[in-house]
GROMACS .gro file of C-alpha atoms in nm:
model
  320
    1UNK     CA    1   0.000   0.000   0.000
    2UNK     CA    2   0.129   0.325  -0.055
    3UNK     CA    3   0.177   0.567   0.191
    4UNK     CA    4  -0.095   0.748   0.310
    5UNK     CA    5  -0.153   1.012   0.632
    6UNK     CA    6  -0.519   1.152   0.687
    7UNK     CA    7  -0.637   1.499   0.716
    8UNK     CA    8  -0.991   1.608   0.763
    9UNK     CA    9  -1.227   1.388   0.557
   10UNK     CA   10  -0.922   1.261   0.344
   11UNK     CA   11  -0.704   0.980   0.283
   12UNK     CA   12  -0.324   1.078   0.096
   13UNK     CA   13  -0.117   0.863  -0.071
   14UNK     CA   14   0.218   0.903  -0.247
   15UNK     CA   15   0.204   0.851  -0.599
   16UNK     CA   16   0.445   0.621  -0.721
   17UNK     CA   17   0.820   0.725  -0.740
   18UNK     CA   18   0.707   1.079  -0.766
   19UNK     CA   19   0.684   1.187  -0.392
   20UNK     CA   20   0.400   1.385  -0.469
   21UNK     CA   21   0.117   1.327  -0.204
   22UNK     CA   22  -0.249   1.279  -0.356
   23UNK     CA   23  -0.571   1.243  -0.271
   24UNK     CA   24  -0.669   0.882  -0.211
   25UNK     CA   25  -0.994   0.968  -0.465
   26UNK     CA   26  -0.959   1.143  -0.776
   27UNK     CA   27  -1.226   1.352  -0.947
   28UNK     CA   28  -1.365   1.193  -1.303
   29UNK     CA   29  -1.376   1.395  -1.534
   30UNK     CA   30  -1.620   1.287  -1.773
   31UNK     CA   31  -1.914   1.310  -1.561
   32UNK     CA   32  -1.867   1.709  -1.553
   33UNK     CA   33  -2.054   1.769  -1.862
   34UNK     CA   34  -2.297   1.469  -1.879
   35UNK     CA   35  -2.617   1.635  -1.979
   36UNK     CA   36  -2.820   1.601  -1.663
   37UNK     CA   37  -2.502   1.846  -1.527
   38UNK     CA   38  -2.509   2.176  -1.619
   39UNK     CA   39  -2.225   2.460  -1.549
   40UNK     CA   40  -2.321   2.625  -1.241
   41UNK     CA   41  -2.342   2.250  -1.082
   42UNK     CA   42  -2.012   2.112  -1.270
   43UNK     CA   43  -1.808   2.421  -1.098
   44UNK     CA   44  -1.960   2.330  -0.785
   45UNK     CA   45  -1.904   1.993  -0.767
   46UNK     CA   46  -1.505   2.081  -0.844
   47UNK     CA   47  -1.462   2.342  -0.597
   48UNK     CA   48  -1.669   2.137  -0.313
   49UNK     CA   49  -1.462   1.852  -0.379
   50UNK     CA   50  -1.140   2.040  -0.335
   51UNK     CA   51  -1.292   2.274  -0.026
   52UNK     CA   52  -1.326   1.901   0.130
   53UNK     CA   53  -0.967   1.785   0.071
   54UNK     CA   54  -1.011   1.632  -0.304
   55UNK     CA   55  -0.691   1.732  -0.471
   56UNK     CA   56  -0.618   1.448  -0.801
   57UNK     CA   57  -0.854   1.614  -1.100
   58UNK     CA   58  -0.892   1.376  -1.392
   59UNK     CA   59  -0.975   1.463  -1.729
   60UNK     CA   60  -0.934   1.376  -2.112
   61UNK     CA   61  -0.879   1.564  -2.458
   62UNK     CA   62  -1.183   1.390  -2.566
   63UNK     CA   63  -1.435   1.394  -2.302
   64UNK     CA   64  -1.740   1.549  -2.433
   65UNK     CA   65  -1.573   1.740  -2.700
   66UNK     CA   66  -1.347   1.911  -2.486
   67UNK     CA   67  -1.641   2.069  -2.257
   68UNK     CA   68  -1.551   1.862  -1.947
   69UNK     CA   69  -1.188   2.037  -1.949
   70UNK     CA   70  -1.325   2.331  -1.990
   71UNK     CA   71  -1.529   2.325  -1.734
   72UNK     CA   72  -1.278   2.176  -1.499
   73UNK     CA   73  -1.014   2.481  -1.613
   74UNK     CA   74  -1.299   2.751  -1.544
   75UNK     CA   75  -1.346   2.610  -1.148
   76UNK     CA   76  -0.941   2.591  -1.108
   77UNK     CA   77  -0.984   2.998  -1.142
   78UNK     CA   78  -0.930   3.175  -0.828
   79UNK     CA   79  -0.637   2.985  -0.685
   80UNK     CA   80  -0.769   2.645  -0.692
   81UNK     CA   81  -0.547   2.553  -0.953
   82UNK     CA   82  -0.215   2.577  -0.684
   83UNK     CA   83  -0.462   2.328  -0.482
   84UNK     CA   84  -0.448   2.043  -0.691
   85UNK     CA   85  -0.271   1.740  -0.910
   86UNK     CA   86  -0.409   1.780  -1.233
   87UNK     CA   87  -0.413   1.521  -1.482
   88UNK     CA   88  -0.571   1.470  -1.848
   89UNK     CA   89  -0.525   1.261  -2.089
   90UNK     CA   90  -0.473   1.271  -2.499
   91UNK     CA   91  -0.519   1.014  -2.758
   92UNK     CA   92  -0.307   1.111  -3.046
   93UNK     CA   93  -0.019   0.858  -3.163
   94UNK     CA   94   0.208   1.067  -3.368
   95UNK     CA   95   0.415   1.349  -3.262
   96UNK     CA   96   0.197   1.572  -3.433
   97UNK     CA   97  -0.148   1.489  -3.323
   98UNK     CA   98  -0.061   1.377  -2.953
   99UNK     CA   99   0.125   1.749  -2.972
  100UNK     CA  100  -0.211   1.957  -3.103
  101UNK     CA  101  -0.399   1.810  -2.872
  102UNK     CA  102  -0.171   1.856  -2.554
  103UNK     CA  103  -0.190   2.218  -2.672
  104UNK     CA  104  -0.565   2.226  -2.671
  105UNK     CA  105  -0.588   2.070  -2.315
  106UNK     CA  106  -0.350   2.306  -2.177
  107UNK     CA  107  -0.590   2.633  -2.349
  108UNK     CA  108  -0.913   2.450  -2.206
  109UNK     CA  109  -0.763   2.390  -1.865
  110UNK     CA  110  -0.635   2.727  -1.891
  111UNK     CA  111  -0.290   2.617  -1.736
  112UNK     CA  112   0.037   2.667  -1.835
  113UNK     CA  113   0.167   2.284  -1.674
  114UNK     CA  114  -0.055   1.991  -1.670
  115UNK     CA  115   0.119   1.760  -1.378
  116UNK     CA  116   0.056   1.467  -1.505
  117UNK     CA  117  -0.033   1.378  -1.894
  118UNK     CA  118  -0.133   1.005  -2.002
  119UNK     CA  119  -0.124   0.813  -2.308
  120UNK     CA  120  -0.492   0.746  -2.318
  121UNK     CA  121  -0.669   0.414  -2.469
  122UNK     CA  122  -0.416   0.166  -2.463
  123UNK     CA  123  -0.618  -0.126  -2.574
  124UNK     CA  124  -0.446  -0.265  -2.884
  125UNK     CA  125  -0.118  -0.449  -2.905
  126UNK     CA  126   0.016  -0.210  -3.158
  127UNK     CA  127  -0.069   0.131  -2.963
  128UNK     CA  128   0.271   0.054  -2.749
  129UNK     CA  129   0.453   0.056  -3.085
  130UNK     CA  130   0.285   0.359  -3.252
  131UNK     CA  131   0.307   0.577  -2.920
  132UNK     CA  132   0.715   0.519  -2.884
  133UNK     CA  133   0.807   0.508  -3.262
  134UNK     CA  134   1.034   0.775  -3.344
  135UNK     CA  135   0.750   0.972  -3.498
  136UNK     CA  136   0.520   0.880  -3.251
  137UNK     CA  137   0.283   1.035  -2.901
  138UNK     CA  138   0.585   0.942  -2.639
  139UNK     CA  139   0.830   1.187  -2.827
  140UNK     CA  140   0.567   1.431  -2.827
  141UNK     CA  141   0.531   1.387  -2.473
  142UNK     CA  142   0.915   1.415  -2.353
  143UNK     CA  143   0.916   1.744  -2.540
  144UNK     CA  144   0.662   1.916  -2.384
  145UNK     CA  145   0.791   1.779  -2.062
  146UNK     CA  146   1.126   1.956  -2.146
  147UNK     CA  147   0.948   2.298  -2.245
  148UNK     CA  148   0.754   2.223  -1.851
  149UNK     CA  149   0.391   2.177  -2.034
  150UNK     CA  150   0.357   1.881  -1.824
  151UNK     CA  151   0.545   1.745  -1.519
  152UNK     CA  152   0.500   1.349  -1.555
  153UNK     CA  153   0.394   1.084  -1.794
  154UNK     CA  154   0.168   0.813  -1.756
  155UNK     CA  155  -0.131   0.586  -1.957
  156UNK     CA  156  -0.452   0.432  -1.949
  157UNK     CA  157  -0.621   0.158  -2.080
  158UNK     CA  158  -0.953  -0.059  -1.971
  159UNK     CA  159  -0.906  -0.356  -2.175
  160UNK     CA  160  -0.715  -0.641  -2.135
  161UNK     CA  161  -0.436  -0.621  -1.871
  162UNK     CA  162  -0.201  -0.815  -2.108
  163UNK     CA  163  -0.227  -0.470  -2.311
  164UNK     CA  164  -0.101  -0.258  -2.013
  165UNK     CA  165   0.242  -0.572  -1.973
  166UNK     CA  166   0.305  -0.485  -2.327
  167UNK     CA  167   0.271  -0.130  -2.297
  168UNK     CA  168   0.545  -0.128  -2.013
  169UNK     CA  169   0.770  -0.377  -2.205
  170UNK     CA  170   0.800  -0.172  -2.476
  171UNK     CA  171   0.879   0.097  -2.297
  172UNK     CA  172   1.147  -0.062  -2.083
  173UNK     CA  173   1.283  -0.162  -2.449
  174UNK     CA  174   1.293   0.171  -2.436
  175UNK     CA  175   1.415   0.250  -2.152
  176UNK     CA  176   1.129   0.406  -2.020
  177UNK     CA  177   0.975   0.425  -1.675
  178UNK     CA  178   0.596   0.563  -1.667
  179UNK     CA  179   0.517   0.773  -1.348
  180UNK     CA  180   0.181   0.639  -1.330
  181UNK     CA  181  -0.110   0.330  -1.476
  182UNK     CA  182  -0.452   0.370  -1.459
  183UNK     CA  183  -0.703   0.111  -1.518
  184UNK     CA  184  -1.005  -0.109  -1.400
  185UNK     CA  185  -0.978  -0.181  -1.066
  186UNK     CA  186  -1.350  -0.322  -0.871
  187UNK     CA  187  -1.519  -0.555  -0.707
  188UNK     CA  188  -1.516  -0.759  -1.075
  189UNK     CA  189  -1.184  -0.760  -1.191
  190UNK     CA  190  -1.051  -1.001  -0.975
  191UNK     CA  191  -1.341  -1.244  -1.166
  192UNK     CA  192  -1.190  -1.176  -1.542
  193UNK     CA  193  -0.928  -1.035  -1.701
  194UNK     CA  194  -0.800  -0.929  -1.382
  195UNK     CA  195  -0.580  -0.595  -1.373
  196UNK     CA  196  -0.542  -0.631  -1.035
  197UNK     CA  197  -0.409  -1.021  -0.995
  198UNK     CA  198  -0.202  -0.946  -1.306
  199UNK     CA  199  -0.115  -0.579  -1.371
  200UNK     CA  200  -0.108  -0.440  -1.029
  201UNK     CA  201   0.203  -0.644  -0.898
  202UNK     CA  202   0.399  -0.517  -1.139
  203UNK     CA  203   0.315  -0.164  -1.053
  204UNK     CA  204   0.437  -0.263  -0.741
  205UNK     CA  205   0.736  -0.389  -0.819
  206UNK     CA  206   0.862  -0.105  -0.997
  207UNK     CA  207   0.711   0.179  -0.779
  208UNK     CA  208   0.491   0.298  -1.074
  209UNK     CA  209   0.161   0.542  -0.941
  210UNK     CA  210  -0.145   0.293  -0.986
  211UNK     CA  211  -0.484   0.488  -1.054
  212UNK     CA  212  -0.779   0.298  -1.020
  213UNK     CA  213  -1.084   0.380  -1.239
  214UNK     CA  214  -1.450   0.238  -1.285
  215UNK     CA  215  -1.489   0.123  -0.924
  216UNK     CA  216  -1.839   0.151  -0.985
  217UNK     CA  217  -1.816   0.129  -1.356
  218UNK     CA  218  -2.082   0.461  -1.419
  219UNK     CA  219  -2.328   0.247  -1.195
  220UNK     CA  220  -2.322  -0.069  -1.415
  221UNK     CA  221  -2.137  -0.273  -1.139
  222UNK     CA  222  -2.452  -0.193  -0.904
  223UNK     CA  223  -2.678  -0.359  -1.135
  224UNK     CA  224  -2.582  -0.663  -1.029
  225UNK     CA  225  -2.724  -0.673  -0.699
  226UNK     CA  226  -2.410  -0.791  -0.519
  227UNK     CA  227  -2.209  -0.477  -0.345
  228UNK     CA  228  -2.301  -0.132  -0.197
  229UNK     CA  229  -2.121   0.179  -0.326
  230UNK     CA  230  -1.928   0.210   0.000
  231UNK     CA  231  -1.801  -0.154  -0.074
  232UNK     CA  232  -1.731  -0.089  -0.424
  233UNK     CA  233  -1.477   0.233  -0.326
  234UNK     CA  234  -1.354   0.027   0.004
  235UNK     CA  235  -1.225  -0.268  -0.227
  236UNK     CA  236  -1.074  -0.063  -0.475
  237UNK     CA  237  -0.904   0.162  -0.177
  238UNK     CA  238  -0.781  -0.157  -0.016
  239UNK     CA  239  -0.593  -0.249  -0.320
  240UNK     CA  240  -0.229  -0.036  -0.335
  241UNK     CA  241  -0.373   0.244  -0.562
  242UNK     CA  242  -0.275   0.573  -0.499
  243UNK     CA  243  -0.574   0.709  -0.620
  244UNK     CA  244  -0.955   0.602  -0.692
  245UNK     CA  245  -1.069   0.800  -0.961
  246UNK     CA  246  -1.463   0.793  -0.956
  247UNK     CA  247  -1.699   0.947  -1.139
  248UNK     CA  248  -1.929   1.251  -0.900
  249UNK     CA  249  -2.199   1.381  -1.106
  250UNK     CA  250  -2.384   1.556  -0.798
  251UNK     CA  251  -2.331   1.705  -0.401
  252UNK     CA  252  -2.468   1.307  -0.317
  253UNK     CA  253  -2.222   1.144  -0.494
  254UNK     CA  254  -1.966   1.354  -0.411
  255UNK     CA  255  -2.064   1.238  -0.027
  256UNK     CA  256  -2.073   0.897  -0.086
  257UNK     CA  257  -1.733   0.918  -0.245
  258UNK     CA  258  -1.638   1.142   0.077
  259UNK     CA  259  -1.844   0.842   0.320
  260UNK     CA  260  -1.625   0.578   0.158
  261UNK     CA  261  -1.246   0.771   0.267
  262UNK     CA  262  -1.387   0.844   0.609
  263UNK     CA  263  -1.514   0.499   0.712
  264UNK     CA  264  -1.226   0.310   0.528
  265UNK     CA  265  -1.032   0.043   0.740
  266UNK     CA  266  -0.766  -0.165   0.559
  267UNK     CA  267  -0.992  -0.487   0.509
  268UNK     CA  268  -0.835  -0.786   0.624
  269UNK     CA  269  -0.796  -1.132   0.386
  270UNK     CA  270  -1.127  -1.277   0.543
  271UNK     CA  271  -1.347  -0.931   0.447
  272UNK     CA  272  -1.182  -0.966   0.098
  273UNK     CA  273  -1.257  -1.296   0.035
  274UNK     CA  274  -1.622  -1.231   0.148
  275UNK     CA  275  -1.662  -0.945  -0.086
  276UNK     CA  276  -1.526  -1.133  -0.387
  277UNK     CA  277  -1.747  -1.476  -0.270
  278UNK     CA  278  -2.061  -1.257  -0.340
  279UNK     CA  279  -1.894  -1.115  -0.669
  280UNK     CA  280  -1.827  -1.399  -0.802
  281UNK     CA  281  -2.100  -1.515  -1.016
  282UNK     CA  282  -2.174  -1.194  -1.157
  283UNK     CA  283  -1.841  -1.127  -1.236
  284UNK     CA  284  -1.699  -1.396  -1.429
  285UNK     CA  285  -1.800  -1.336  -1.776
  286UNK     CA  286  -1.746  -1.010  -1.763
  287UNK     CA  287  -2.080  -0.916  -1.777
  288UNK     CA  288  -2.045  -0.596  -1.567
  289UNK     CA  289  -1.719  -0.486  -1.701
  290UNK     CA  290  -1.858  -0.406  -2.101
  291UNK     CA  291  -1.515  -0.208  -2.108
  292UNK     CA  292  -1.320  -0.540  -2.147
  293UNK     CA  293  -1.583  -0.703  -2.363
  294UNK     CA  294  -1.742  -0.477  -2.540
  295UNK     CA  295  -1.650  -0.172  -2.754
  296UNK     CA  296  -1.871   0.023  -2.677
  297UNK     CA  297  -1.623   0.234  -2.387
  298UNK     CA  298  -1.414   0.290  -2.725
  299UNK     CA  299  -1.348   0.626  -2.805
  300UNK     CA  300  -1.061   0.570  -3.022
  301UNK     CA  301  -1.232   0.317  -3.176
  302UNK     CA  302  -1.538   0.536  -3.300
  303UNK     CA  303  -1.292   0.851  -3.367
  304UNK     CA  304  -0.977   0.682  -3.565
  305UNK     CA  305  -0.919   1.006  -3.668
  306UNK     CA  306  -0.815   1.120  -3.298
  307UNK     CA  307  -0.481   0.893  -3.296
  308UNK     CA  308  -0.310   1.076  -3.617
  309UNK     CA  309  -0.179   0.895  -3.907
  310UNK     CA  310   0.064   0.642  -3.919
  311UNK     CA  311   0.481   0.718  -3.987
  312UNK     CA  312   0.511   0.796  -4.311
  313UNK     CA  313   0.795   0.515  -4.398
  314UNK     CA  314   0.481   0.280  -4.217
  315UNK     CA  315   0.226   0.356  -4.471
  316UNK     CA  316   0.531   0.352  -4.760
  317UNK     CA  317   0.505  -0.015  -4.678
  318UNK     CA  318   0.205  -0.041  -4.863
  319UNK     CA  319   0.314   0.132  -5.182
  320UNK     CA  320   0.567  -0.115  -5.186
   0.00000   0.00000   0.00000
């Protein structure tokens, strides 16, 4: 587990190798412009979340066109910006198109340095490749970490954990170390395609942030009748992520999210096994996780134009 102190209603953790202290829950970013959430309520939500000790903001290039970083950058006004981790991801796989849209993130989130930028979408065995050719996202990336547009690197991915192995074998090929991982980490993983039995030890091993996402899964993982919300957030806090990223589309949820840090214990191998016992059944065919069998969580799939085009000597192949 990483190391965490409390303060207030809040749980910190470090994150990774970075020594920088975070919030044990992260704000999703997508929910701040679902329809039901308008403006007024999406500023709110940020700037209660970070009033109550909230400080790791998550957000995307592509979420919602661009309006949820927008959003997020107009609630960082007024010094809340120097009160948080902030953390978006792009989707391009060139140098030029993972470049453009860094530059669009930082004019949404109205920042000058994004702490922490991640390769987002890693769910095919060939991103790895296109993201650290010569031509590709990763070179993008160290460049704009050398001009300080961003502090660290990192990438996402919601899968198959066998994606996120060969992601970080190609870029120890490379002789690369990512600051930080984020992927699914609930109550259902551990059923099929488990990040967490398969992915999450390595993170370990090499000190690498882990960020856990879709511990409820948007509400899908409720459907099935077999864990609370406070259980949902309690497993994926027990597990050594150093932040839960969920999804707060309202005051409530925001609460519940809040509920779940305060009345966290570390559970012991007899509450775990109880929890996964009544997971089980719903959990092994993935039904509850469409992310890993469906593609319907896709962006990049539906948007091939958002990863850029291939290296030119690449699609010379084909001329060939």
């Amino acid at each position: 587990m990483p190391e965490s102190t409390s303060q207030s209603e809040m749980l910190y953790r470090t994150l990774g190798s970075t020594g920088e202290t975070v919030s044990a829950i992260g704000l999703g970013g997508w929910h701040l412009s679902l329809e039901r959430v308008d403006e007024p309520l999406a500023l709110r939500i940020v700037r209660s979340a970070i009033d109550r000790g909230i400080t790791f903001m998550d957000n995307s290039w592509d979420y919602n066109g661009g309006l949820s970083e927008m959003r997020m950058g107009k609630a960082l006004r007024d010094g809340y910006r120097d009160k948080v981790f902030l953390m978006t991801k792009i989707d391009g796989r060139s140098k030029q198109e993972a470049t453009r849209q860094l530059d669009e993130s930082l004019q949404r989130l109205q920042v000058d340095c994004i702490d922490l930028v991640q390769h987002h979408e890693i769910i095919r065995y060939e991103d790895p490749y296109r993201v650290f050719d010569e031509a590709g996202a990763h070179a993008a990336l160290v460049a704009a970490k050398e001009a300080g547009k961003l502090r660290y690197i990192g990438f996402t991915g919601h899968k198959a954990p066998q994606i996120h192995l060969h992601m970080l074998e190609v870029a120890a090929q490379q002789g690369f170390k990512f600051d930080a991982v984020q992927m699914p980490l609930n109550v259902m993983d551990a059923h099929y395609q488990s990040f967490a039995k398969l992915v999450v030890p390595e993170l370990v091993k090499q000190n690498i942030g882990i960020l856990g996402m879709k511990s409820l899964a948007n509400g899908v993982l409720l459907r099935s009748n077999t864990a609370t919300p406070i259980e949902c957030l309690h497993y994926a806090l027990n597990l050594p992520t150093s932040v839960v990223i969920t999804g707060i589309d309202s005051l409530e949820i925001l609460d519940q999210a809040l509920e779940a840090v305060r009345t966290f214990q570390p559970l012991n191998e007899e509450q775990v096994r109880s929890l996964l016992a009544k997971t089980a059944t719903a959990g092994t065919s993935g039904k509850f996780e469409p992310f890993k069998t469906s593609s319907i969580y896709d962006g990049t799939a539906k948007n091939p134009d958002w990863l850029g085009e291939e290296p030119e000597r690449i699609q010379e192949l084909m001329l060939a």
